[in-house]
Coordinates of C-alpha atoms in Angstrom, one line a residue:
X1 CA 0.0 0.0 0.0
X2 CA 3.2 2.1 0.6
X3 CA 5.1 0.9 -2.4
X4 CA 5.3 4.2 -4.5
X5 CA 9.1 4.9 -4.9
X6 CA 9.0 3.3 -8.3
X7 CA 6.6 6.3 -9.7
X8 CA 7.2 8.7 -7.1
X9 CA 10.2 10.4 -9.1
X10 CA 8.3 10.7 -12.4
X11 CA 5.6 11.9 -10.5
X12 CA 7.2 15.2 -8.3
X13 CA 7.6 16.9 -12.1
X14 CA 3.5 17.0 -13.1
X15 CA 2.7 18.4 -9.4
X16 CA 0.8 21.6 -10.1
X17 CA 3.3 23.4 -7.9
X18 CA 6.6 24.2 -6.4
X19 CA 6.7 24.1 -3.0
X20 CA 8.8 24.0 0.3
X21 CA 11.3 20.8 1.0
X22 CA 11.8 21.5 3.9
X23 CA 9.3 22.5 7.7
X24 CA 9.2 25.9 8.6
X25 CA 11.7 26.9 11.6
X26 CA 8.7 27.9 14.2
X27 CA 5.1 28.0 14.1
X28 CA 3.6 28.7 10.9
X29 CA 0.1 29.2 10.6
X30 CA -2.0 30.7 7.9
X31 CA -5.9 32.1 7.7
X32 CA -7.2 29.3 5.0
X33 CA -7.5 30.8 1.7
X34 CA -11.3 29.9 1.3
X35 CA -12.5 31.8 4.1
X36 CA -10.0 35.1 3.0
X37 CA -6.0 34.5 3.0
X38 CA -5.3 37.5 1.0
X39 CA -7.3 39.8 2.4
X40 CA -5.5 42.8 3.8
X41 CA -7.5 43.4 6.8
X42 CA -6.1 40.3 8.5
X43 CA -2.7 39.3 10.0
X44 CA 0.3 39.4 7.6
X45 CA 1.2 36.2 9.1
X46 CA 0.2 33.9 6.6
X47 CA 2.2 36.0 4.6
X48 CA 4.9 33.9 5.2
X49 CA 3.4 30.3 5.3
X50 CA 5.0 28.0 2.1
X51 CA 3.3 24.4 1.6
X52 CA 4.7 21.4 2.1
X53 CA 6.0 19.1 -0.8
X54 CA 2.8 16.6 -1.4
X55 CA 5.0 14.0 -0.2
X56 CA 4.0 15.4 3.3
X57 CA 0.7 14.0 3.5
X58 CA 2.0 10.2 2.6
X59 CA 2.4 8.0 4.9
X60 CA 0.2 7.4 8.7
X61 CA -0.6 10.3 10.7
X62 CA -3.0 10.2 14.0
X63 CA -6.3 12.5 14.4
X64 CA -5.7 13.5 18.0
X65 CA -7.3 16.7 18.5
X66 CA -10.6 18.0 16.4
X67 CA -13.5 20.4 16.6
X68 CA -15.7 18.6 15.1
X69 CA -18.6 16.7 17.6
X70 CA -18.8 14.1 15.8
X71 CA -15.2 13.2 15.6
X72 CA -14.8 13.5 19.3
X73 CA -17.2 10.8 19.7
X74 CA -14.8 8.8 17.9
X75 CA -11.5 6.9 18.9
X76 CA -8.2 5.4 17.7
X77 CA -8.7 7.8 14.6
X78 CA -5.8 7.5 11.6
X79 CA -5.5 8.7 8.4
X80 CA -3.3 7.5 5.3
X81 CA -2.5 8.9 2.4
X82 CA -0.1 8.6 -0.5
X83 CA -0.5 9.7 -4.2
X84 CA -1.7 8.5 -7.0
X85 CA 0.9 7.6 -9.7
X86 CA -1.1 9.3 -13.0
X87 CA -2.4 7.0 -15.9
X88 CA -3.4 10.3 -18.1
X89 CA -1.1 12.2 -20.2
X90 CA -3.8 14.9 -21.2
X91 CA -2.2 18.2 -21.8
X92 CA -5.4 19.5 -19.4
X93 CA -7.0 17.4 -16.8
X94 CA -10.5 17.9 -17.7
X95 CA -9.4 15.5 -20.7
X96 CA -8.2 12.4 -17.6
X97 CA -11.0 9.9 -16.0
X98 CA -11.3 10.0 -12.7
X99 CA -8.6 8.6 -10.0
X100 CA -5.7 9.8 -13.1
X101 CA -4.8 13.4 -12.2
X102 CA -1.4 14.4 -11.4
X103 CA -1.0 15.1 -7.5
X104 CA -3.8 13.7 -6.7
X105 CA -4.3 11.8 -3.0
X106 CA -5.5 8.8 -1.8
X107 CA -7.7 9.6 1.6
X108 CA -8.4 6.9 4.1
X109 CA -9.7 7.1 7.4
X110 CA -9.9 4.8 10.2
X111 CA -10.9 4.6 13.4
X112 CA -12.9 2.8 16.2
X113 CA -15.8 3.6 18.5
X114 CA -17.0 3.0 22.2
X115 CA -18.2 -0.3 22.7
X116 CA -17.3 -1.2 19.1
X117 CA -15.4 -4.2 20.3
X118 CA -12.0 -2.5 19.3
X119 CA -13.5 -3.0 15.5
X120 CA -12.0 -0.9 12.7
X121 CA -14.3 1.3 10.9
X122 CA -12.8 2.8 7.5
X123 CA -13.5 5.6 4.8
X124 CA -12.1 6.0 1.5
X125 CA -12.0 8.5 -1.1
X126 CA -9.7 10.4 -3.3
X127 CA -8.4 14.9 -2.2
X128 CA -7.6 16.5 -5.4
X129 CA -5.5 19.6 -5.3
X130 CA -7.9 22.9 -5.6
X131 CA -5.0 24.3 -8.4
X132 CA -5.7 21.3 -10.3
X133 CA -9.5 22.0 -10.2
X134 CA -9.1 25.6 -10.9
X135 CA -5.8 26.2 -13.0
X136 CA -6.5 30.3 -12.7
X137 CA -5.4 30.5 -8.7
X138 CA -2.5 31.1 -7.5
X139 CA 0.3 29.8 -5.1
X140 CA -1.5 30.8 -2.2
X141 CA -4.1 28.0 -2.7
X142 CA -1.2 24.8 -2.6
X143 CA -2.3 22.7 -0.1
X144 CA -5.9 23.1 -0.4
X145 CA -7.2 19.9 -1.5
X146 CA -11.0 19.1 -2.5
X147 CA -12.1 15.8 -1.5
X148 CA -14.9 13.0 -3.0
X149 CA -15.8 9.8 -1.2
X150 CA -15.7 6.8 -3.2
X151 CA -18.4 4.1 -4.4
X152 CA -20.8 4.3 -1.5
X153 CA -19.6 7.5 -0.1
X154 CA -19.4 9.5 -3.7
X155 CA -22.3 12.0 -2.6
X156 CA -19.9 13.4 0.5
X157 CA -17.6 15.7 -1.0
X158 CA -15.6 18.7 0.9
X159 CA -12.0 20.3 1.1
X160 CA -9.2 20.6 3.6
X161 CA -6.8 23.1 4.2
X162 CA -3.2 23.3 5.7
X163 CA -3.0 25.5 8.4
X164 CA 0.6 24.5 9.8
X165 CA 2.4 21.7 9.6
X166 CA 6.2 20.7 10.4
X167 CA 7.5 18.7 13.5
X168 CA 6.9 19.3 17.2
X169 CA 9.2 19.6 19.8
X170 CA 9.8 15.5 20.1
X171 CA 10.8 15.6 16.3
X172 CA 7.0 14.5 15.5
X173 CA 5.8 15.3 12.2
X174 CA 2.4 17.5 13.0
X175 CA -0.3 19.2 11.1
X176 CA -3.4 21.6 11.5
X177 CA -6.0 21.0 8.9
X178 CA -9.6 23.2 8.5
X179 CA -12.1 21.1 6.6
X180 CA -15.2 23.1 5.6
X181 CA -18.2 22.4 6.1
X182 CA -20.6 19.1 4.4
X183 CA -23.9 19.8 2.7
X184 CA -26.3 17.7 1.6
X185 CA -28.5 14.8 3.6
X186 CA -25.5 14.5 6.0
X187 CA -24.5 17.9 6.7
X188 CA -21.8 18.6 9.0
X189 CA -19.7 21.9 10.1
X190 CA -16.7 22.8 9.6
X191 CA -13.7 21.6 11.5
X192 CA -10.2 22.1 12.8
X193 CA -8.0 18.8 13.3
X194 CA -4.7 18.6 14.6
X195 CA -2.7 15.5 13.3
X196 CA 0.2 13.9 14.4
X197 CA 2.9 11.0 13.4
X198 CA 2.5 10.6 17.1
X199 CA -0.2 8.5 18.6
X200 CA 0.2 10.5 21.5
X201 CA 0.1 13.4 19.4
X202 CA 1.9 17.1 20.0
X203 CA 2.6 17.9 23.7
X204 CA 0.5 20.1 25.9
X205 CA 3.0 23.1 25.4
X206 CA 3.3 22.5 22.0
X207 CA -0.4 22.6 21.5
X208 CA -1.0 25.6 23.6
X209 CA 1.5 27.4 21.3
X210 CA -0.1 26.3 18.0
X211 CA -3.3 27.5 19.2
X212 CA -2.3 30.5 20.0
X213 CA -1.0 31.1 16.7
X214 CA -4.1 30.1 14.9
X215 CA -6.0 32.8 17.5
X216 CA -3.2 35.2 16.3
X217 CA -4.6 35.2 13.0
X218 CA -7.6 37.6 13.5
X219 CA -10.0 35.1 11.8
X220 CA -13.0 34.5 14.0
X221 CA -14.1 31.2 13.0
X222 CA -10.9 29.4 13.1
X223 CA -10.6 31.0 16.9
X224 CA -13.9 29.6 17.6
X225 CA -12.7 26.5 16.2
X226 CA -9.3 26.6 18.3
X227 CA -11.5 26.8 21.7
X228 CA -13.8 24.0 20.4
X229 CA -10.6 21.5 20.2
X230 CA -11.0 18.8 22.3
X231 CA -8.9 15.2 22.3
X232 CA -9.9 12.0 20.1
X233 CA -9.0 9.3 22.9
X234 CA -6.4 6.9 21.5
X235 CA -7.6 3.6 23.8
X236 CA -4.2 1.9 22.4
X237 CA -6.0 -1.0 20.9
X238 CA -4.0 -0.1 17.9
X239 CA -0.6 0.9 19.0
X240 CA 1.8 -1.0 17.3
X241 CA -0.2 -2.7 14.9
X242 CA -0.4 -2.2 10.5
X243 CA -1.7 0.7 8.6
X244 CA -5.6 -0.5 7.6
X245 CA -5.3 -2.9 4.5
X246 CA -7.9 -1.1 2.1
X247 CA -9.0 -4.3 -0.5
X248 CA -12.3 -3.5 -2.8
X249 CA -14.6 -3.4 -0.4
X250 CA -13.2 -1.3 1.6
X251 CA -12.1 1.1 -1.3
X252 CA -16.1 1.1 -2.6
X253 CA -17.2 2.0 1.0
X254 CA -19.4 -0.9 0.7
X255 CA -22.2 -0.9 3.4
X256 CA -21.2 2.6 4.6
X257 CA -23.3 4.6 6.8
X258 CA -23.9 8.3 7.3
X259 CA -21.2 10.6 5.4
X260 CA -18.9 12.3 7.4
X261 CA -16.5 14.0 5.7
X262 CA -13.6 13.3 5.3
X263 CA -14.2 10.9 8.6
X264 CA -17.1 9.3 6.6
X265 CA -17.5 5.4 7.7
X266 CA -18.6 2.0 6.5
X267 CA -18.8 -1.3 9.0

């Protein structure tokens, strides 16, 4: 499921983008660019926020902290990503099939609940990169990804934004994602999640820092967002154990219930 170093090479050159190779020394944070980046009324600090190579997403990370309600009622929460090696050599991407564009993500979620029986719950779909969507915008809008549920799940469709990312004081790689908000028969708001190569996640300090930064932004629903986080329990029922094995079924989100986002699930 990790095995991309064959086409990752021939893949960095198609990426819509360039972008940073290496963290940010400090706390970066930016105002999302949906709800306003560039305009000058607010903070000057996302000013100097540069996005990640898309390499940053692959790989495990751990939900630890989220906004969202119904996230919080759920445990054990991971997501994995890595990209998809393009099958399309259209000069424009409207001219590819779906699953084929350049810099596109895979997006799976897992996760358990209370009194699940330590079961794994899963959610797939694909986060194309806004740029690719919308060739006219500019730099500003790397990292900003629109996602689309797969098979079962196709009807659920949002985006997700970098906020900050780079590595905590323990030398875990972190992130702080906004997802808007989820129309349609399953609507839910929009959300701030903090993720972590750490099961444990980023340190008390370390959070309190981060938050503050996203407060320091002037934006007054991501500060509403930062007092809204609260911790996605990690029972340990996981620790130690294999990324989730996504096979057809899983990949179709066959039998899947309500749409949640990105956190959509199937049993």
């Amino acid at each position: 499921m990790r095995s991309i170093a064959r086409g990752l090479f021939a893949l960095l050159p198609l990426l819509p983008s360039v972008t940073s190779q290496c963290a940010p020394s400090g706390l970066v944070v930016r105002v999302p660019p949906t709800l306003g980046a560039n305009d000058s009324s607010l903070t000057s600090t996302s000013n100097s926020f540069t996005a990640p190579p898309p390499t940053w997403f692959s790989g495990n990370w751990h939900v630890t902290y989220s906004a969202s309600p119904t996230y919080k009622q759920l445990q054990d929460m991971q997501y994995d990503s890595y990209p998809i090696l393009p099958t399309c050599e259209a000069a424009t991407p409207g001219d590819c099939g779906p699953g084929t564009f350049p810099g596109q993500l895979v997006d799976l979620t897992s996760f358990t609940t209370s009194g699940g029986g330590g079961k794994v719950h899963t959610a797939f779909g694909y986060d194309t990169p806004r740029r690719l969507n919308d060739p006219s915008l500019g730099p500003e809008w790397d990292a900003v990804y629109d996602f689309k549920g797969a098979g079962d799940l196709s009807y659920v469709t949002n985006s997700w934004e970098l906020l900050s990312w780079g590595y905590d004081e323990t030398g875990a790689g972190y992130m702080a994602i906004y997802e808007s908000a989820v129309e349609g028969s399953s609507p839910q708001p929009a959300t701030l999640d903090i993720e972590s190569r750490s099961a444990d996640g980023p340190s008390d300090l370390f959070l309190l820092g981060l938050k503050a930064q996203l407060k320091g932004l002037g934006n007054d629903e991501i500060s509403a967002l930062v007092d809204g986080l609260g911790v996605i329990l990690n029972t340990g029922a996981r620790n130690g154990t294999a990324p989730v094995v996504c096979g057809s079924s899983c990949q179709s989100n066959a039998g899947a219930g309500a749409g949640k986002g990105r956190m959509g699930w199937r049993d």
